[in-house]
PDB file of C-alpha atoms in Angstrom:
ATOM      1  CA  ASP A   1     137.289  71.550  74.113  1.00  0.00           C
ATOM      2  CA  VAL A   2     134.209  72.934  75.597  1.00  0.00           C
ATOM      3  CA  LYS A   3     134.016  76.817  75.323  1.00  0.00           C
ATOM      4  CA  VAL A   4     131.761  78.750  76.711  1.00  0.00           C
ATOM      5  CA  THR A   5     131.852  82.417  76.410  1.00  0.00           C
ATOM      6  CA  GLN A   6     130.352  85.608  77.732  1.00  0.00           C
ATOM      7  CA  SER A   7     129.796  88.617  75.852  1.00  0.00           C
ATOM      8  CA  SER A   8     131.965  91.056  78.330  1.00  0.00           C
ATOM      9  CA  ARG A   9     134.460  90.649  81.063  1.00  0.00           C
ATOM     10  CA  TYR A  10     133.698  93.854  83.188  1.00  0.00           C
ATOM     11  CA  LEU A  11     130.354  96.157  82.530  1.00  0.00           C
ATOM     12  CA  VAL A  12     129.712  99.523  84.019  1.00  0.00           C
ATOM     13  CA  LYS A  13     125.892 100.382  84.272  1.00  0.00           C
ATOM     14  CA  ARG A  14     123.773 102.733  85.599  1.00  0.00           C
ATOM     15  CA  THR A  15     120.618 102.484  88.069  1.00  0.00           C
ATOM     16  CA  GLY A  16     117.784 101.619  86.271  1.00  0.00           C
ATOM     17  CA  GLU A  17     119.115 100.942  82.859  1.00  0.00           C
ATOM     18  CA  LYS A  18     118.195  97.600  81.394  1.00  0.00           C
ATOM     19  CA  VAL A  19     121.199  95.082  80.813  1.00  0.00           C
ATOM     20  CA  PHE A  20     121.972  92.309  78.895  1.00  0.00           C
ATOM     21  CA  LEU A  21     124.389  89.490  79.714  1.00  0.00           C
ATOM     22  CA  GLU A  22     125.206  87.169  76.830  1.00  0.00           C
ATOM     23  CA  CYS A  23     126.751  83.417  76.984  1.00  0.00           C
ATOM     24  CA  VAL A  24     127.192  80.960  74.145  1.00  0.00           C
ATOM     25  CA  GLN A  25     128.725  77.454  74.219  1.00  0.00           C
ATOM     26  CA  ASP A  26     129.845  75.522  71.477  1.00  0.00           C
ATOM     27  CA  MET A  27     129.399  71.974  72.658  1.00  0.00           C
ATOM     28  CA  ASP A  28     125.898  71.341  71.829  1.00  0.00           C
ATOM     29  CA  HIS A  29     124.756  71.120  75.680  1.00  0.00           C
ATOM     30  CA  GLU A  30     121.261  70.841  76.479  1.00  0.00           C
ATOM     31  CA  ASN A  31     121.909  72.525  79.862  1.00  0.00           C
ATOM     32  CA  MET A  32     122.708  76.008  81.000  1.00  0.00           C
ATOM     33  CA  PHE A  33     122.730  78.206  84.082  1.00  0.00           C
ATOM     34  CA  TRP A  34     123.167  81.695  85.265  1.00  0.00           C
ATOM     35  CA  TYR A  35     124.726  81.888  88.726  1.00  0.00           C
ATOM     36  CA  ARG A  36     125.843  85.336  90.510  1.00  0.00           C
ATOM     37  CA  GLN A  37     129.205  85.048  92.778  1.00  0.00           C
ATOM     38  CA  ASP A  38     129.601  87.133  95.927  1.00  0.00           C
ATOM     39  CA  PRO A  39     132.190  87.303  98.570  1.00  0.00           C
ATOM     40  CA  GLY A  40     131.097  85.087 101.185  1.00  0.00           C
ATOM     41  CA  LEU A  41     128.243  83.672  99.833  1.00  0.00           C
ATOM     42  CA  GLY A  42     129.629  81.478  96.800  1.00  0.00           C
ATOM     43  CA  LEU A  43     127.452  80.877  93.700  1.00  0.00           C
ATOM     44  CA  ARG A  44     124.012  81.031  93.553  1.00  0.00           C
ATOM     45  CA  LEU A  45     121.956  80.182  90.892  1.00  0.00           C
ATOM     46  CA  ILE A  46     119.584  82.357  89.255  1.00  0.00           C
ATOM     47  CA  TYR A  47     118.224  80.879  86.421  1.00  0.00           C
ATOM     48  CA  PHE A  48     118.439  77.601  84.291  1.00  0.00           C
ATOM     49  CA  SER A  49     117.687  75.903  80.771  1.00  0.00           C
ATOM     50  CA  TYR A  50     117.291  72.441  79.926  1.00  0.00           C
ATOM     51  CA  ASP A  51     116.093  73.101  76.375  1.00  0.00           C
ATOM     52  CA  VAL A  52     115.555  75.671  73.761  1.00  0.00           C
ATOM     53  CA  LYS A  53     112.732  78.613  75.381  1.00  0.00           C
ATOM     54  CA  MET A  54     112.249  76.262  78.694  1.00  0.00           C
ATOM     55  CA  LYS A  55     113.492  78.267  81.920  1.00  0.00           C
ATOM     56  CA  GLU A  56     113.680  77.399  85.456  1.00  0.00           C
ATOM     57  CA  LYS A  57     114.114  79.754  88.331  1.00  0.00           C
ATOM     58  CA  GLY A  58     116.699  79.232  90.759  1.00  0.00           C
ATOM     59  CA  ASP A  59     117.177  80.336  93.994  1.00  0.00           C
ATOM     60  CA  ILE A  60     117.694  83.912  93.580  1.00  0.00           C
ATOM     61  CA  PRO A  61     115.579  84.968  90.278  1.00  0.00           C
ATOM     62  CA  GLU A  62     114.132  88.245  91.125  1.00  0.00           C
ATOM     63  CA  GLY A  63     115.275  91.180  89.458  1.00  0.00           C
ATOM     64  CA  TYR A  64     116.221  88.933  86.404  1.00  0.00           C
ATOM     65  CA  SER A  65     115.009  86.987  83.307  1.00  0.00           C
ATOM     66  CA  VAL A  66     116.685  85.165  80.536  1.00  0.00           C
ATOM     67  CA  SER A  67     116.170  84.048  77.150  1.00  0.00           C
ATOM     68  CA  ARG A  68     116.876  81.057  75.327  1.00  0.00           C
ATOM     69  CA  GLU A  69     116.024  81.147  71.712  1.00  0.00           C
ATOM     70  CA  LYS A  70     118.746  79.326  70.488  1.00  0.00           C
ATOM     71  CA  LYS A  71     120.449  76.074  71.760  1.00  0.00           C
ATOM     72  CA  GLU A  72     123.756  77.691  72.167  1.00  0.00           C
ATOM     73  CA  ARG A  73     122.573  80.962  73.721  1.00  0.00           C
ATOM     74  CA  PHE A  74     121.409  82.042  77.203  1.00  0.00           C
ATOM     75  CA  SER A  75     121.199  85.031  77.898  1.00  0.00           C
ATOM     76  CA  LEU A  76     120.550  87.154  81.080  1.00  0.00           C
ATOM     77  CA  ILE A  77     118.361  90.339  81.449  1.00  0.00           C
ATOM     78  CA  LEU A  78     118.386  92.902  84.539  1.00  0.00           C
ATOM     79  CA  GLU A  79     115.389  94.691  83.572  1.00  0.00           C
ATOM     80  CA  SER A  80     115.964  97.746  85.612  1.00  0.00           C
ATOM     81  CA  ALA A  81     119.396  97.563  87.022  1.00  0.00           C
ATOM     82  CA  SER A  82     120.043  98.078  91.130  1.00  0.00           C
ATOM     83  CA  THR A  83     122.864  98.747  92.953  1.00  0.00           C
ATOM     84  CA  ASN A  84     122.270  95.306  94.775  1.00  0.00           C
ATOM     85  CA  GLN A  85     123.201  93.566  91.651  1.00  0.00           C
ATOM     86  CA  THR A  86     126.797  94.588  91.074  1.00  0.00           C
ATOM     87  CA  SER A  87     128.374  91.343  91.563  1.00  0.00           C
ATOM     88  CA  MET A  88     129.776  88.837  89.447  1.00  0.00           C
ATOM     89  CA  TYR A  89     127.994  86.635  86.711  1.00  0.00           C
ATOM     90  CA  LEU A  90     128.825  83.549  85.552  1.00  0.00           C
ATOM     91  CA  CYS A  91     127.545  81.020  83.032  1.00  0.00           C
ATOM     92  CA  ALA A  92     127.438  77.631  82.216  1.00  0.00           C
ATOM     93  CA  SER A  93     126.203  74.729  80.361  1.00  0.00           C
ATOM     94  CA  SER A  94     126.155  70.713  80.384  1.00  0.00           C
ATOM     95  CA  PHE A  95     125.078  67.809  79.121  1.00  0.00           C
ATOM     96  CA  PRO A  96     121.921  66.586  80.950  1.00  0.00           C
ATOM     97  CA  GLY A  97     121.661  63.459  83.611  1.00  0.00           C
ATOM     98  CA  GLN A  98     123.520  60.439  82.558  1.00  0.00           C
ATOM     99  CA  PRO A  99     126.026  59.035  81.718  1.00  0.00           C
ATOM    100  CA  SER A 100     127.542  60.811  85.012  1.00  0.00           C
ATOM    101  CA  SER A 101     130.592  61.663  83.298  1.00  0.00           C
ATOM    102  CA  TYR A 102     128.787  64.047  80.996  1.00  0.00           C
ATOM    103  CA  ASN A 103     127.164  66.008  84.098  1.00  0.00           C
ATOM    104  CA  GLU A 104     129.597  68.316  84.553  1.00  0.00           C
ATOM    105  CA  GLN A 105     129.002  72.113  84.373  1.00  0.00           C
ATOM    106  CA  PHE A 106     131.604  74.015  82.206  1.00  0.00           C
ATOM    107  CA  PHE A 107     131.531  77.830  83.020  1.00  0.00           C
ATOM    108  CA  GLY A 108     132.685  80.664  81.425  1.00  0.00           C
ATOM    109  CA  PRO A 109     135.161  83.537  82.249  1.00  0.00           C
ATOM    110  CA  GLY A 110     132.396  85.344  83.952  1.00  0.00           C
ATOM    111  CA  THR A 111     131.210  89.188  84.071  1.00  0.00           C
ATOM    112  CA  ARG A 112     132.285  91.982  86.827  1.00  0.00           C
ATOM    113  CA  LEU A 113     128.616  93.797  86.620  1.00  0.00           C
ATOM    114  CA  THR A 114     128.988  97.423  88.351  1.00  0.00           C
ATOM    115  CA  VAL A 115     125.689  99.200  89.037  1.00  0.00           C
ATOM    116  CA  LEU A 116     126.578 102.965  89.419  1.00  0.00           C
TER     117      LEU A 116
ATOM    118  CA  ALA B   1     116.641  71.944  99.590  1.00  0.00           C
ATOM    119  CA  GLN B   2     120.351  71.010  99.845  1.00  0.00           C
ATOM    120  CA  THR B   3     122.812  73.216 101.728  1.00  0.00           C
ATOM    121  CA  VAL B   4     127.092  72.982 101.547  1.00  0.00           C
ATOM    122  CA  THR B   5     128.509  74.325 104.209  1.00  0.00           C
ATOM    123  CA  GLN B   6     132.616  75.124 103.809  1.00  0.00           C
ATOM    124  CA  SER B   7     133.933  76.330 106.828  1.00  0.00           C
ATOM    125  CA  GLN B   8     137.142  77.968 106.103  1.00  0.00           C
ATOM    126  CA  PRO B   9     137.110  81.144 104.374  1.00  0.00           C
ATOM    127  CA  GLU B  10     140.835  81.389 103.953  1.00  0.00           C
ATOM    128  CA  MET B  11     143.550  79.070 104.188  1.00  0.00           C
ATOM    129  CA  SER B  12     147.397  78.762 103.664  1.00  0.00           C
ATOM    130  CA  VAL B  13     149.969  75.826 102.903  1.00  0.00           C
ATOM    131  CA  GLN B  14     153.250  75.904 102.107  1.00  0.00           C
ATOM    132  CA  GLU B  15     154.902  75.014  99.215  1.00  0.00           C
ATOM    133  CA  ALA B  16     155.297  70.956  98.479  1.00  0.00           C
ATOM    134  CA  GLU B  17     152.813  70.388 101.678  1.00  0.00           C
ATOM    135  CA  THR B  18     149.650  68.946 101.941  1.00  0.00           C
ATOM    136  CA  VAL B  19     146.317  70.839 103.138  1.00  0.00           C
ATOM    137  CA  THR B  20     142.758  69.433 103.522  1.00  0.00           C
ATOM    138  CA  LEU B  21     139.931  71.586 102.671  1.00  0.00           C
ATOM    139  CA  SER B  22     136.661  70.970 103.983  1.00  0.00           C
ATOM    140  CA  CYS B  23     133.201  70.531 103.281  1.00  0.00           C
ATOM    141  CA  THR B  24     129.497  69.400 104.472  1.00  0.00           C
ATOM    142  CA  TYR B  25     126.333  69.253 102.947  1.00  0.00           C
ATOM    143  CA  ASP B  26     122.993  68.365 103.905  1.00  0.00           C
ATOM    144  CA  THR B  27     120.294  66.409 102.000  1.00  0.00           C
ATOM    145  CA  SER B  28     117.819  63.824 102.360  1.00  0.00           C
ATOM    146  CA  GLU B  29     118.960  62.159  98.867  1.00  0.00           C
ATOM    147  CA  SER B  30     120.497  59.128  98.598  1.00  0.00           C
ATOM    148  CA  ASN B  31     122.194  59.325  95.396  1.00  0.00           C
ATOM    149  CA  TYR B  32     123.834  62.225  94.180  1.00  0.00           C
ATOM    150  CA  TYR B  33     127.092  63.749  93.003  1.00  0.00           C
ATOM    151  CA  LEU B  34     129.779  65.881  94.825  1.00  0.00           C
ATOM    152  CA  PHE B  35     131.969  68.301  92.874  1.00  0.00           C
ATOM    153  CA  TRP B  36     135.303  70.446  93.652  1.00  0.00           C
ATOM    154  CA  TYR B  37     136.078  73.396  91.580  1.00  0.00           C
ATOM    155  CA  LYS B  38     138.834  75.387  90.946  1.00  0.00           C
ATOM    156  CA  GLN B  39     138.957  79.268  90.468  1.00  0.00           C
ATOM    157  CA  PRO B  40     142.122  80.734  89.752  1.00  0.00           C
ATOM    158  CA  PRO B  41     142.623  84.648  90.388  1.00  0.00           C
ATOM    159  CA  SER B  42     140.796  86.069  86.883  1.00  0.00           C
ATOM    160  CA  ARG B  43     140.823  83.084  85.592  1.00  0.00           C
ATOM    161  CA  GLN B  44     137.980  80.306  84.527  1.00  0.00           C
ATOM    162  CA  MET B  45     136.455  78.001  86.925  1.00  0.00           C
ATOM    163  CA  ILE B  46     137.597  74.519  86.196  1.00  0.00           C
ATOM    164  CA  LEU B  47     136.694  70.988  87.486  1.00  0.00           C
ATOM    165  CA  VAL B  48     138.964  69.499  89.994  1.00  0.00           C
ATOM    166  CA  ILE B  49     137.024  66.099  91.089  1.00  0.00           C
ATOM    167  CA  ARG B  50     134.112  64.117  91.068  1.00  0.00           C
ATOM    168  CA  GLN B  51     132.299  61.733  93.360  1.00  0.00           C
ATOM    169  CA  GLU B  52     129.263  60.188  92.824  1.00  0.00           C
ATOM    170  CA  ALA B  53     127.691  58.912  96.238  1.00  0.00           C
ATOM    171  CA  TYR B  54     127.065  55.523  95.416  1.00  0.00           C
ATOM    172  CA  LYS B  55     130.557  54.641  94.948  1.00  0.00           C
ATOM    173  CA  GLN B  56     132.431  54.123  98.115  1.00  0.00           C
ATOM    174  CA  GLN B  57     136.001  54.278  97.186  1.00  0.00           C
ATOM    175  CA  ASN B  58     137.279  58.092  97.153  1.00  0.00           C
ATOM    176  CA  ALA B  59     138.073  59.627  94.056  1.00  0.00           C
ATOM    177  CA  THR B  60     141.536  60.446  93.017  1.00  0.00           C
ATOM    178  CA  GLU B  61     142.718  62.843  90.598  1.00  0.00           C
ATOM    179  CA  ASN B  62     146.884  63.271  90.797  1.00  0.00           C
ATOM    180  CA  ARG B  63     147.565  65.234  93.736  1.00  0.00           C
ATOM    181  CA  PHE B  64     143.975  65.567  94.342  1.00  0.00           C
ATOM    182  CA  SER B  65     141.854  62.648  96.564  1.00  0.00           C
ATOM    183  CA  VAL B  66     138.866  63.362  98.303  1.00  0.00           C
ATOM    184  CA  ASN B  67     137.554  62.005 101.928  1.00  0.00           C
ATOM    185  CA  PHE B  68     134.222  60.772 101.199  1.00  0.00           C
ATOM    186  CA  GLN B  69     132.141  60.706 104.264  1.00  0.00           C
ATOM    187  CA  LYS B  70     128.567  59.569 103.280  1.00  0.00           C
ATOM    188  CA  ALA B  71     126.669  58.779 106.710  1.00  0.00           C
ATOM    189  CA  ALA B  72     128.182  61.966 107.810  1.00  0.00           C
ATOM    190  CA  LYS B  73     127.491  64.431 104.835  1.00  0.00           C
ATOM    191  CA  SER B  74     131.196  64.908 104.456  1.00  0.00           C
ATOM    192  CA  PHE B  75     133.142  65.738 101.415  1.00  0.00           C
ATOM    193  CA  SER B  76     137.265  67.128 102.133  1.00  0.00           C
ATOM    194  CA  LEU B  77     139.343  67.606  99.458  1.00  0.00           C
ATOM    195  CA  LYS B  78     142.798  66.845  99.815  1.00  0.00           C
ATOM    196  CA  ILE B  79     146.101  68.310  97.869  1.00  0.00           C
ATOM    197  CA  SER B  80     149.535  66.854  98.043  1.00  0.00           C
ATOM    198  CA  ASP B  81     152.763  68.606  97.227  1.00  0.00           C
ATOM    199  CA  SER B  82     150.881  72.132  96.940  1.00  0.00           C
ATOM    200  CA  GLN B  83     152.139  73.818  94.181  1.00  0.00           C
ATOM    201  CA  LEU B  84     151.885  77.758  93.749  1.00  0.00           C
ATOM    202  CA  GLY B  85     149.522  77.570  90.600  1.00  0.00           C
ATOM    203  CA  ASP B  86     147.113  75.361  93.309  1.00  0.00           C
ATOM    204  CA  THR B  87     146.481  79.011  94.646  1.00  0.00           C
ATOM    205  CA  ALA B  88     142.835  79.627  94.118  1.00  0.00           C
ATOM    206  CA  MET B  89     139.408  79.987  95.271  1.00  0.00           C
ATOM    207  CA  TYR B  90     137.851  76.782  95.641  1.00  0.00           C
ATOM    208  CA  PHE B  91     134.276  75.846  95.783  1.00  0.00           C
ATOM    209  CA  CYS B  92     132.593  72.512  96.932  1.00  0.00           C
ATOM    210  CA  ALA B  93     129.164  71.555  95.116  1.00  0.00           C
ATOM    211  CA  PHE B  94     126.412  69.088  95.312  1.00  0.00           C
ATOM    212  CA  MET B  95     124.300  68.126  92.745  1.00  0.00           C
ATOM    213  CA  LYS B  96     121.105  65.653  92.691  1.00  0.00           C
ATOM    214  CA  HIS B  97     120.679  62.539  90.636  1.00  0.00           C
ATOM    215  CA  ASP B  98     118.600  64.193  88.018  1.00  0.00           C
ATOM    216  CA  ASN B  99     118.581  65.487  84.137  1.00  0.00           C
ATOM    217  CA  ASN B 100     118.621  69.441  85.530  1.00  0.00           C
ATOM    218  CA  ASN B 101     122.123  69.150  86.505  1.00  0.00           C
ATOM    219  CA  ASP B 102     121.577  72.075  88.852  1.00  0.00           C
ATOM    220  CA  MET B 103     124.510  72.515  91.501  1.00  0.00           C
ATOM    221  CA  ARG B 104     124.670  74.261  94.783  1.00  0.00           C
ATOM    222  CA  PHE B 105     127.641  75.346  95.987  1.00  0.00           C
ATOM    223  CA  GLY B 106     129.204  76.490  99.199  1.00  0.00           C
ATOM    224  CA  ALA B 107     130.928  79.788 100.254  1.00  0.00           C
ATOM    225  CA  GLY B 108     134.279  78.948  98.684  1.00  0.00           C
ATOM    226  CA  THR B 109     137.812  78.596 100.855  1.00  0.00           C
ATOM    227  CA  ARG B 110     140.452  80.917  99.477  1.00  0.00           C
ATOM    228  CA  LEU B 111     143.576  78.734  99.532  1.00  0.00           C
ATOM    229  CA  THR B 112     147.306  80.515  99.025  1.00  0.00           C
ATOM    230  CA  VAL B 113     150.071  78.747  98.212  1.00  0.00           C
ATOM    231  CA  LYS B 114     153.201  80.371  99.867  1.00  0.00           C
ATOM    232  CA  PRO B 115     156.801  79.793  98.423  1.00  0.00           C
TER     233      PRO B 115
END
């Protein structure tokens, strides 16, 4: 079974703090993703990575950065946390492209971040 | 850009009955994938069912089936014989046919199955 783990289920930080959210997958997937989930907005893509040291902006990258130094690990960084970044953060991974049976994204349990 | 719309924020159904969740999407792509994901309360998101746009036949997975209408850009999920464990948020998602696998999700429908 594919396993995607996230470093914390719940996190409370203060405004202005630097925050690291870690995600690890054990299935040798090339692609990894960070989403934030907010009520009424669904999941919105922050960043994704299709290879080590590669990254692409998603729909809402402002205020976030990412790091992928190893294939299995994808980190989301909030350089200076703000209250509007209070949200549920979901990490996912997948194989790239073909065949179609491999393009499913596998999700981690999520990190609920509260910024005070 | 692709957009996915789920027009039903909340729905409920009696146990053992059938319910249909709606999803529409907007794209200029001709080949793509559509997904329904389920997120149970406080649990991990899991794939329910997947449809490839070039396939005419509607996908089915046990009690879950889809009604894929490509021309109408509609992708509804039907859950038959609803069970209490089907209570969850359901997200419809769109993915282009490329190697990046980045998805676009709808806002979700919260389904409650009542005993």
